Amino acid sequence: MNFINKLLFDQTSKAGKRFEFFIQTLIVISLLNFSFLTLPNLSDKIVTILELIEIVTVIVFSIEYVMRIIFSKHRIKFVFSFFGIIDFLAILPFYLSLGIDLRSIRAIRLFRLFRVLKILRYNRAIQNLKNAFLDVRNELIIFSIICIFLLYFSAVGIYYFENEAQPENFASIFHSLWWSVATLTTVGYGDVYPITAGGKIFSTIIIFIGIGLVAVPTGLIASSFGKAFKNKK
């Protein structure tokens, strides 16, 4: 009992570290396997091998999930926790697709991508990233709200400048939101752009605001990382 608890829940023990490495390796193998299965013109033999690897990985993940439920001190809490849901979603597509040949149900296989999130449990660097985000979450929430307002404001502004000149591209404020996203994030796809003098001036202002928008969360997170690293030392 004590050995299993160390294996599943104590990543500082020797057994826990080995199990951690094993599961991380299996996650990578599973994701690569999923990617290889999408390749066209695979021979039947290769497909069979890849499907066998899928079965083996799902069996291991299923055993791990069941064991975590059995040996967890708070079973219900674990099942509905973030990692509990991720573990469940990682194995769900396999069982749902058994014996079903409906094209629509195959979309469920996209949930295999949740397996990559399983690695969060075992990666201490990602845990530090999580802690850094939690440290500045209030600031990021406020910043996100400001971004939403700026997106709407820029969509309204460009709509009034460009609607008459480009009624197809800027048919409404909702149509203009795509331009706002591309401009404020400084991506600038160039598929929709202003042609009026007022629209160009307005766009220039929004682009400069967008550059500042990128810098603010970067600075917050970098500062939080520095603080976490300093505390770790």
PDB file of C-alpha atoms in Angstrom:
ATOM      1  CA  MET A   1       0.000   0.000   0.000  1.00  0.00           C
ATOM      2  CA  ASN A   2       2.762   2.412   0.996  1.00  0.00           C
ATOM      3  CA  PHE A   3       4.734   1.551  -2.153  1.00  0.00           C
ATOM      4  CA  ILE A   4       1.733   2.263  -4.407  1.00  0.00           C
ATOM      5  CA  ASN A   5       1.109   5.607  -2.688  1.00  0.00           C
ATOM      6  CA  LYS A   6       4.735   6.592  -3.268  1.00  0.00           C
ATOM      7  CA  LEU A   7       4.488   5.382  -6.858  1.00  0.00           C
ATOM      8  CA  LEU A   8       1.370   7.437  -7.631  1.00  0.00           C
ATOM      9  CA  PHE A   9       1.552  10.475  -5.399  1.00  0.00           C
ATOM     10  CA  ASP A  10       5.168  11.018  -4.292  1.00  0.00           C
ATOM     11  CA  GLN A  11       7.368  12.234  -7.138  1.00  0.00           C
ATOM     12  CA  THR A  12      10.238  12.811  -4.708  1.00  0.00           C
ATOM     13  CA  SER A  13      10.670   9.078  -3.981  1.00  0.00           C
ATOM     14  CA  LYS A  14      12.771   6.811  -6.189  1.00  0.00           C
ATOM     15  CA  ALA A  15       9.757   4.742  -7.260  1.00  0.00           C
ATOM     16  CA  GLY A  16       7.731   7.909  -7.888  1.00  0.00           C
ATOM     17  CA  LYS A  17      10.456   9.402 -10.090  1.00  0.00           C
ATOM     18  CA  ARG A  18      10.716   6.213 -12.157  1.00  0.00           C
ATOM     19  CA  PHE A  19       6.952   6.042 -12.569  1.00  0.00           C
ATOM     20  CA  GLU A  20       6.917   9.738 -13.466  1.00  0.00           C
ATOM     21  CA  PHE A  21       9.512   9.190 -16.205  1.00  0.00           C
ATOM     22  CA  PHE A  22       7.661   6.106 -17.477  1.00  0.00           C
ATOM     23  CA  ILE A  23       4.339   7.945 -17.799  1.00  0.00           C
ATOM     24  CA  GLN A  24       5.956  10.983 -19.451  1.00  0.00           C
ATOM     25  CA  THR A  25       7.645   8.705 -21.992  1.00  0.00           C
ATOM     26  CA  LEU A  26       4.355   6.904 -22.626  1.00  0.00           C
ATOM     27  CA  ILE A  27       2.553  10.210 -23.185  1.00  0.00           C
ATOM     28  CA  VAL A  28       5.121  11.239 -25.815  1.00  0.00           C
ATOM     29  CA  ILE A  29       4.895   7.812 -27.493  1.00  0.00           C
ATOM     30  CA  SER A  30       1.097   8.060 -27.485  1.00  0.00           C
ATOM     31  CA  LEU A  31       1.092  11.518 -29.089  1.00  0.00           C
ATOM     32  CA  LEU A  32       3.636  10.476 -31.734  1.00  0.00           C
ATOM     33  CA  ASN A  33       1.608   7.346 -32.406  1.00  0.00           C
ATOM     34  CA  PHE A  34      -1.542   9.438 -32.833  1.00  0.00           C
ATOM     35  CA  SER A  35       0.315  11.661 -35.304  1.00  0.00           C
ATOM     36  CA  PHE A  36       1.690   8.727 -37.321  1.00  0.00           C
ATOM     37  CA  LEU A  37      -1.814   7.271 -37.638  1.00  0.00           C
ATOM     38  CA  THR A  38      -2.832  10.352 -39.631  1.00  0.00           C
ATOM     39  CA  LEU A  39      -0.216   9.672 -42.334  1.00  0.00           C
ATOM     40  CA  PRO A  40      -1.716   8.588 -45.668  1.00  0.00           C
ATOM     41  CA  ASN A  41      -0.900   5.349 -47.502  1.00  0.00           C
ATOM     42  CA  LEU A  42       0.250   3.405 -44.461  1.00  0.00           C
ATOM     43  CA  SER A  43       0.505  -0.330 -44.950  1.00  0.00           C
ATOM     44  CA  ASP A  44      -1.871  -2.611 -43.053  1.00  0.00           C
ATOM     45  CA  LYS A  45       1.028  -4.002 -41.050  1.00  0.00           C
ATOM     46  CA  ILE A  46       2.134  -0.559 -39.844  1.00  0.00           C
ATOM     47  CA  VAL A  47      -1.449   0.425 -39.016  1.00  0.00           C
ATOM     48  CA  THR A  48      -1.829  -2.765 -36.973  1.00  0.00           C
ATOM     49  CA  ILE A  49       1.384  -2.002 -35.044  1.00  0.00           C
ATOM     50  CA  LEU A  50       0.299   1.589 -34.399  1.00  0.00           C
ATOM     51  CA  GLU A  51      -3.144   0.479 -33.233  1.00  0.00           C
ATOM     52  CA  LEU A  52      -1.520  -2.085 -30.935  1.00  0.00           C
ATOM     53  CA  ILE A  53       0.636   0.682 -29.405  1.00  0.00           C
ATOM     54  CA  GLU A  54      -2.535   2.717 -28.916  1.00  0.00           C
ATOM     55  CA  ILE A  55      -4.203  -0.165 -27.091  1.00  0.00           C
ATOM     56  CA  VAL A  56      -1.200  -0.722 -24.819  1.00  0.00           C
ATOM     57  CA  THR A  57      -0.898   2.970 -23.900  1.00  0.00           C
ATOM     58  CA  VAL A  58      -4.621   3.253 -23.199  1.00  0.00           C
ATOM     59  CA  ILE A  59      -4.500   0.171 -20.977  1.00  0.00           C
ATOM     60  CA  VAL A  60      -1.633   1.679 -18.952  1.00  0.00           C
ATOM     61  CA  PHE A  61      -3.399   5.046 -18.680  1.00  0.00           C
ATOM     62  CA  SER A  62      -6.624   3.289 -17.664  1.00  0.00           C
ATOM     63  CA  ILE A  63      -4.851   1.290 -14.937  1.00  0.00           C
ATOM     64  CA  GLU A  64      -3.181   4.468 -13.694  1.00  0.00           C
ATOM     65  CA  TYR A  65      -6.535   6.303 -13.618  1.00  0.00           C
ATOM     66  CA  VAL A  66      -8.310   3.498 -11.735  1.00  0.00           C
ATOM     67  CA  MET A  67      -5.439   3.140  -9.266  1.00  0.00           C
ATOM     68  CA  ARG A  68      -5.449   6.861  -8.552  1.00  0.00           C
ATOM     69  CA  ILE A  69      -9.168   6.656  -7.762  1.00  0.00           C
ATOM     70  CA  ILE A  70      -8.765   3.589  -5.530  1.00  0.00           C
ATOM     71  CA  PHE A  71      -5.760   4.849  -3.562  1.00  0.00           C
ATOM     72  CA  SER A  72      -6.713   8.522  -3.411  1.00  0.00           C
ATOM     73  CA  LYS A  73      -7.689   9.808   0.027  1.00  0.00           C
ATOM     74  CA  HIS A  74     -10.498  11.855  -1.481  1.00  0.00           C
ATOM     75  CA  ARG A  75     -11.820   9.809  -4.411  1.00  0.00           C
ATOM     76  CA  ILE A  76     -14.740  11.997  -5.458  1.00  0.00           C
ATOM     77  CA  LYS A  77     -12.578  15.096  -5.205  1.00  0.00           C
ATOM     78  CA  PHE A  78      -9.942  13.482  -7.436  1.00  0.00           C
ATOM     79  CA  VAL A  79     -12.489  12.390 -10.071  1.00  0.00           C
ATOM     80  CA  PHE A  80     -13.750  15.964 -10.468  1.00  0.00           C
ATOM     81  CA  SER A  81     -10.369  17.629 -10.068  1.00  0.00           C
ATOM     82  CA  PHE A  82      -8.467  19.131 -13.018  1.00  0.00           C
ATOM     83  CA  PHE A  83      -6.060  16.200 -13.319  1.00  0.00           C
ATOM     84  CA  GLY A  84      -8.829  13.669 -12.723  1.00  0.00           C
ATOM     85  CA  ILE A  85     -10.841  15.064 -15.625  1.00  0.00           C
ATOM     86  CA  ILE A  86      -7.736  15.215 -17.838  1.00  0.00           C
ATOM     87  CA  ASP A  87      -6.893  11.578 -17.064  1.00  0.00           C
ATOM     88  CA  PHE A  88     -10.464  10.575 -17.899  1.00  0.00           C
ATOM     89  CA  LEU A  89     -10.575  12.545 -21.166  1.00  0.00           C
ATOM     90  CA  ALA A  90      -7.219  11.028 -22.180  1.00  0.00           C
ATOM     91  CA  ILE A  91      -8.704   7.505 -22.288  1.00  0.00           C
ATOM     92  CA  LEU A  92     -12.325   8.321 -23.176  1.00  0.00           C
ATOM     93  CA  PRO A  93     -11.921   8.512 -27.012  1.00  0.00           C
ATOM     94  CA  PHE A  94     -10.561   4.972 -27.223  1.00  0.00           C
ATOM     95  CA  TYR A  95     -13.528   3.423 -25.412  1.00  0.00           C
ATOM     96  CA  LEU A  96     -16.115   5.542 -27.236  1.00  0.00           C
ATOM     97  CA  SER A  97     -14.740   4.579 -30.651  1.00  0.00           C
ATOM     98  CA  LEU A  98     -14.804   0.832 -29.985  1.00  0.00           C
ATOM     99  CA  GLY A  99     -17.119  -0.866 -32.433  1.00  0.00           C
ATOM    100  CA  ILE A 100     -18.417   2.462 -33.760  1.00  0.00           C
ATOM    101  CA  ASP A 101     -17.834   3.407 -37.370  1.00  0.00           C
ATOM    102  CA  LEU A 102     -19.735   6.679 -37.486  1.00  0.00           C
ATOM    103  CA  ARG A 103     -17.738   9.479 -39.072  1.00  0.00           C
ATOM    104  CA  SER A 104     -19.011  12.079 -36.623  1.00  0.00           C
ATOM    105  CA  ILE A 105     -17.897  10.122 -33.568  1.00  0.00           C
ATOM    106  CA  ARG A 106     -14.322  10.148 -34.825  1.00  0.00           C
ATOM    107  CA  ALA A 107     -14.060  13.784 -33.829  1.00  0.00           C
ATOM    108  CA  ILE A 108     -14.004  12.549 -30.240  1.00  0.00           C
ATOM    109  CA  ARG A 109     -10.527  11.209 -30.955  1.00  0.00           C
ATOM    110  CA  LEU A 110      -9.330  14.801 -30.752  1.00  0.00           C
ATOM    111  CA  PHE A 111      -9.619  14.361 -26.998  1.00  0.00           C
ATOM    112  CA  ARG A 112      -6.441  12.287 -27.247  1.00  0.00           C
ATOM    113  CA  LEU A 113      -4.687  15.627 -27.236  1.00  0.00           C
ATOM    114  CA  PHE A 114      -5.628  15.882 -23.562  1.00  0.00           C
ATOM    115  CA  ARG A 115      -2.919  13.310 -22.943  1.00  0.00           C
ATOM    116  CA  VAL A 116      -0.364  16.045 -23.399  1.00  0.00           C
ATOM    117  CA  LEU A 117      -1.917  17.777 -20.384  1.00  0.00           C
ATOM    118  CA  LYS A 118      -1.259  14.671 -18.306  1.00  0.00           C
ATOM    119  CA  ILE A 119       2.397  15.644 -18.391  1.00  0.00           C
ATOM    120  CA  LEU A 120       1.530  18.711 -16.286  1.00  0.00           C
ATOM    121  CA  ARG A 121       1.311  16.506 -13.212  1.00  0.00           C
ATOM    122  CA  TYR A 122       4.880  15.293 -13.593  1.00  0.00           C
ATOM    123  CA  ASN A 123       6.716  18.372 -14.826  1.00  0.00           C
ATOM    124  CA  ARG A 124       7.988  20.632 -12.052  1.00  0.00           C
ATOM    125  CA  ALA A 125       8.933  23.374 -14.520  1.00  0.00           C
ATOM    126  CA  ILE A 126       5.311  23.529 -15.672  1.00  0.00           C
ATOM    127  CA  GLN A 127       4.226  23.645 -12.033  1.00  0.00           C
ATOM    128  CA  ASN A 128       6.472  26.701 -11.617  1.00  0.00           C
ATOM    129  CA  LEU A 129       4.811  28.207 -14.685  1.00  0.00           C
ATOM    130  CA  LYS A 130       1.404  27.548 -13.130  1.00  0.00           C
ATOM    131  CA  ASN A 131       2.497  29.198  -9.861  1.00  0.00           C
ATOM    132  CA  ALA A 132       3.816  32.208 -11.780  1.00  0.00           C
ATOM    133  CA  PHE A 133       0.462  32.649 -13.519  1.00  0.00           C
ATOM    134  CA  LEU A 134      -1.423  32.233 -10.235  1.00  0.00           C
ATOM    135  CA  ASP A 135       0.762  34.909  -8.661  1.00  0.00           C
ATOM    136  CA  VAL A 136      -0.381  37.510 -11.205  1.00  0.00           C
ATOM    137  CA  ARG A 137      -3.813  36.115 -12.033  1.00  0.00           C
ATOM    138  CA  ASN A 138      -5.716  39.147 -10.691  1.00  0.00           C
ATOM    139  CA  GLU A 139      -3.641  41.502 -12.816  1.00  0.00           C
ATOM    140  CA  LEU A 140      -4.083  39.247 -15.859  1.00  0.00           C
ATOM    141  CA  ILE A 141      -7.859  39.111 -15.340  1.00  0.00           C
ATOM    142  CA  ILE A 142      -8.063  42.917 -15.209  1.00  0.00           C
ATOM    143  CA  PHE A 143      -5.769  43.144 -18.238  1.00  0.00           C
ATOM    144  CA  SER A 144      -7.964  40.654 -20.142  1.00  0.00           C
ATOM    145  CA  ILE A 145     -11.069  42.739 -19.413  1.00  0.00           C
ATOM    146  CA  ILE A 146      -9.280  45.844 -20.696  1.00  0.00           C
ATOM    147  CA  CYS A 147      -8.304  43.923 -23.852  1.00  0.00           C
ATOM    148  CA  ILE A 148     -11.927  42.966 -24.491  1.00  0.00           C
ATOM    149  CA  PHE A 149     -12.979  46.610 -24.203  1.00  0.00           C
ATOM    150  CA  LEU A 150     -10.165  47.688 -26.532  1.00  0.00           C
ATOM    151  CA  LEU A 151     -11.144  45.023 -29.068  1.00  0.00           C
ATOM    152  CA  TYR A 152     -14.705  46.292 -29.078  1.00  0.00           C
ATOM    153  CA  PHE A 153     -13.640  49.948 -29.193  1.00  0.00           C
ATOM    154  CA  SER A 154     -11.297  49.353 -32.141  1.00  0.00           C
ATOM    155  CA  ALA A 155     -13.976  47.346 -33.977  1.00  0.00           C
ATOM    156  CA  VAL A 156     -16.470  50.206 -33.557  1.00  0.00           C
ATOM    157  CA  GLY A 157     -13.898  52.778 -34.658  1.00  0.00           C
ATOM    158  CA  ILE A 158     -12.780  50.981 -37.812  1.00  0.00           C
ATOM    159  CA  TYR A 159     -16.397  50.209 -38.675  1.00  0.00           C
ATOM    160  CA  TYR A 160     -17.300  53.901 -38.789  1.00  0.00           C
ATOM    161  CA  PHE A 161     -14.176  54.757 -40.778  1.00  0.00           C
ATOM    162  CA  GLU A 162     -14.356  51.920 -43.321  1.00  0.00           C
ATOM    163  CA  ASN A 163     -17.974  50.776 -43.582  1.00  0.00           C
ATOM    164  CA  GLU A 164     -18.897  53.039 -46.493  1.00  0.00           C
ATOM    165  CA  ALA A 165     -15.614  52.440 -48.359  1.00  0.00           C
ATOM    166  CA  GLN A 166     -15.575  48.655 -47.794  1.00  0.00           C
ATOM    167  CA  PRO A 167     -19.124  47.485 -47.037  1.00  0.00           C
ATOM    168  CA  GLU A 168     -18.196  43.826 -47.629  1.00  0.00           C
ATOM    169  CA  ASN A 169     -15.166  43.651 -45.318  1.00  0.00           C
ATOM    170  CA  PHE A 170     -16.611  45.924 -42.624  1.00  0.00           C
ATOM    171  CA  ALA A 171     -20.290  45.085 -42.938  1.00  0.00           C
ATOM    172  CA  SER A 172     -20.883  45.348 -39.196  1.00  0.00           C
ATOM    173  CA  ILE A 173     -19.066  45.760 -35.896  1.00  0.00           C
ATOM    174  CA  PHE A 174     -18.977  41.983 -35.599  1.00  0.00           C
ATOM    175  CA  HIS A 175     -17.280  41.709 -39.001  1.00  0.00           C
ATOM    176  CA  SER A 176     -14.808  44.375 -37.871  1.00  0.00           C
ATOM    177  CA  LEU A 177     -13.811  42.365 -34.790  1.00  0.00           C
ATOM    178  CA  TRP A 178     -11.581  40.123 -36.927  1.00  0.00           C
ATOM    179  CA  TRP A 179      -9.595  43.177 -38.020  1.00  0.00           C
ATOM    180  CA  SER A 180      -9.391  44.269 -34.367  1.00  0.00           C
ATOM    181  CA  VAL A 181      -7.967  40.923 -33.258  1.00  0.00           C
ATOM    182  CA  ALA A 182      -5.386  40.824 -36.065  1.00  0.00           C
ATOM    183  CA  THR A 183      -4.341  44.448 -35.461  1.00  0.00           C
ATOM    184  CA  LEU A 184      -4.255  44.559 -31.643  1.00  0.00           C
ATOM    185  CA  THR A 185      -2.232  41.344 -31.521  1.00  0.00           C
ATOM    186  CA  THR A 186       0.090  42.922 -34.136  1.00  0.00           C
ATOM    187  CA  VAL A 187      -0.345  39.844 -36.354  1.00  0.00           C
ATOM    188  CA  GLY A 188      -1.484  41.877 -39.353  1.00  0.00           C
ATOM    189  CA  TYR A 189      -2.612  39.159 -41.735  1.00  0.00           C
ATOM    190  CA  GLY A 190      -3.402  41.757 -44.397  1.00  0.00           C
ATOM    191  CA  ASP A 191      -6.623  40.078 -45.518  1.00  0.00           C
ATOM    192  CA  VAL A 192      -8.667  43.023 -44.211  1.00  0.00           C
ATOM    193  CA  TYR A 193      -7.114  46.493 -44.028  1.00  0.00           C
ATOM    194  CA  PRO A 194      -8.254  50.141 -44.101  1.00  0.00           C
ATOM    195  CA  ILE A 195      -8.148  52.213 -47.290  1.00  0.00           C
ATOM    196  CA  THR A 196      -9.478  55.562 -46.048  1.00  0.00           C
ATOM    197  CA  ALA A 197      -7.208  58.228 -44.536  1.00  0.00           C
ATOM    198  CA  GLY A 198      -9.122  58.184 -41.252  1.00  0.00           C
ATOM    199  CA  GLY A 199      -9.023  54.389 -41.120  1.00  0.00           C
ATOM    200  CA  LYS A 200      -5.244  54.337 -41.653  1.00  0.00           C
ATOM    201  CA  ILE A 201      -4.620  56.902 -38.913  1.00  0.00           C
ATOM    202  CA  PHE A 202      -6.923  55.010 -36.548  1.00  0.00           C
ATOM    203  CA  SER A 203      -5.143  51.742 -37.424  1.00  0.00           C
ATOM    204  CA  THR A 204      -1.746  53.277 -36.640  1.00  0.00           C
ATOM    205  CA  ILE A 205      -2.953  54.240 -33.163  1.00  0.00           C
ATOM    206  CA  ILE A 206      -4.418  50.760 -32.576  1.00  0.00           C
ATOM    207  CA  ILE A 207      -1.166  49.102 -33.710  1.00  0.00           C
ATOM    208  CA  PHE A 208       0.865  51.117 -31.177  1.00  0.00           C
ATOM    209  CA  ILE A 209      -1.651  50.183 -28.477  1.00  0.00           C
ATOM    210  CA  GLY A 210      -1.292  46.557 -29.577  1.00  0.00           C
ATOM    211  CA  ILE A 211       2.484  46.660 -29.110  1.00  0.00           C
ATOM    212  CA  GLY A 212       1.900  47.867 -25.550  1.00  0.00           C
ATOM    213  CA  LEU A 213      -0.660  45.110 -24.987  1.00  0.00           C
ATOM    214  CA  VAL A 214       1.936  42.473 -25.793  1.00  0.00           C
ATOM    215  CA  ALA A 215       4.486  44.043 -23.428  1.00  0.00           C
ATOM    216  CA  VAL A 216       2.252  44.298 -20.340  1.00  0.00           C
ATOM    217  CA  PRO A 217       1.446  40.586 -19.722  1.00  0.00           C
ATOM    218  CA  THR A 218       4.995  39.638 -20.739  1.00  0.00           C
ATOM    219  CA  GLY A 219       6.389  41.972 -18.079  1.00  0.00           C
ATOM    220  CA  LEU A 220       3.965  40.720 -15.429  1.00  0.00           C
ATOM    221  CA  ILE A 221       4.776  37.053 -16.068  1.00  0.00           C
ATOM    222  CA  ALA A 222       8.531  37.709 -16.324  1.00  0.00           C
ATOM    223  CA  SER A 223       8.444  39.535 -12.980  1.00  0.00           C
ATOM    224  CA  SER A 224       6.496  36.666 -11.421  1.00  0.00           C
ATOM    225  CA  PHE A 225       9.008  34.142 -12.793  1.00  0.00           C
ATOM    226  CA  GLY A 226      11.882  36.157 -11.368  1.00  0.00           C
ATOM    227  CA  LYS A 227      10.201  36.218  -7.961  1.00  0.00           C
ATOM    228  CA  ALA A 228       9.521  32.450  -8.054  1.00  0.00           C
ATOM    229  CA  PHE A 229      13.119  31.714  -9.082  1.00  0.00           C
ATOM    230  CA  LYS A 230      14.444  33.974  -6.329  1.00  0.00           C
ATOM    231  CA  ASN A 231      12.277  32.231  -3.710  1.00  0.00           C
ATOM    232  CA  LYS A 232      13.424  28.832  -4.971  1.00  0.00           C
ATOM    233  CA  LYS A 233      17.059  29.846  -4.433  1.00  0.00           C
TER     234      LYS A 233
END
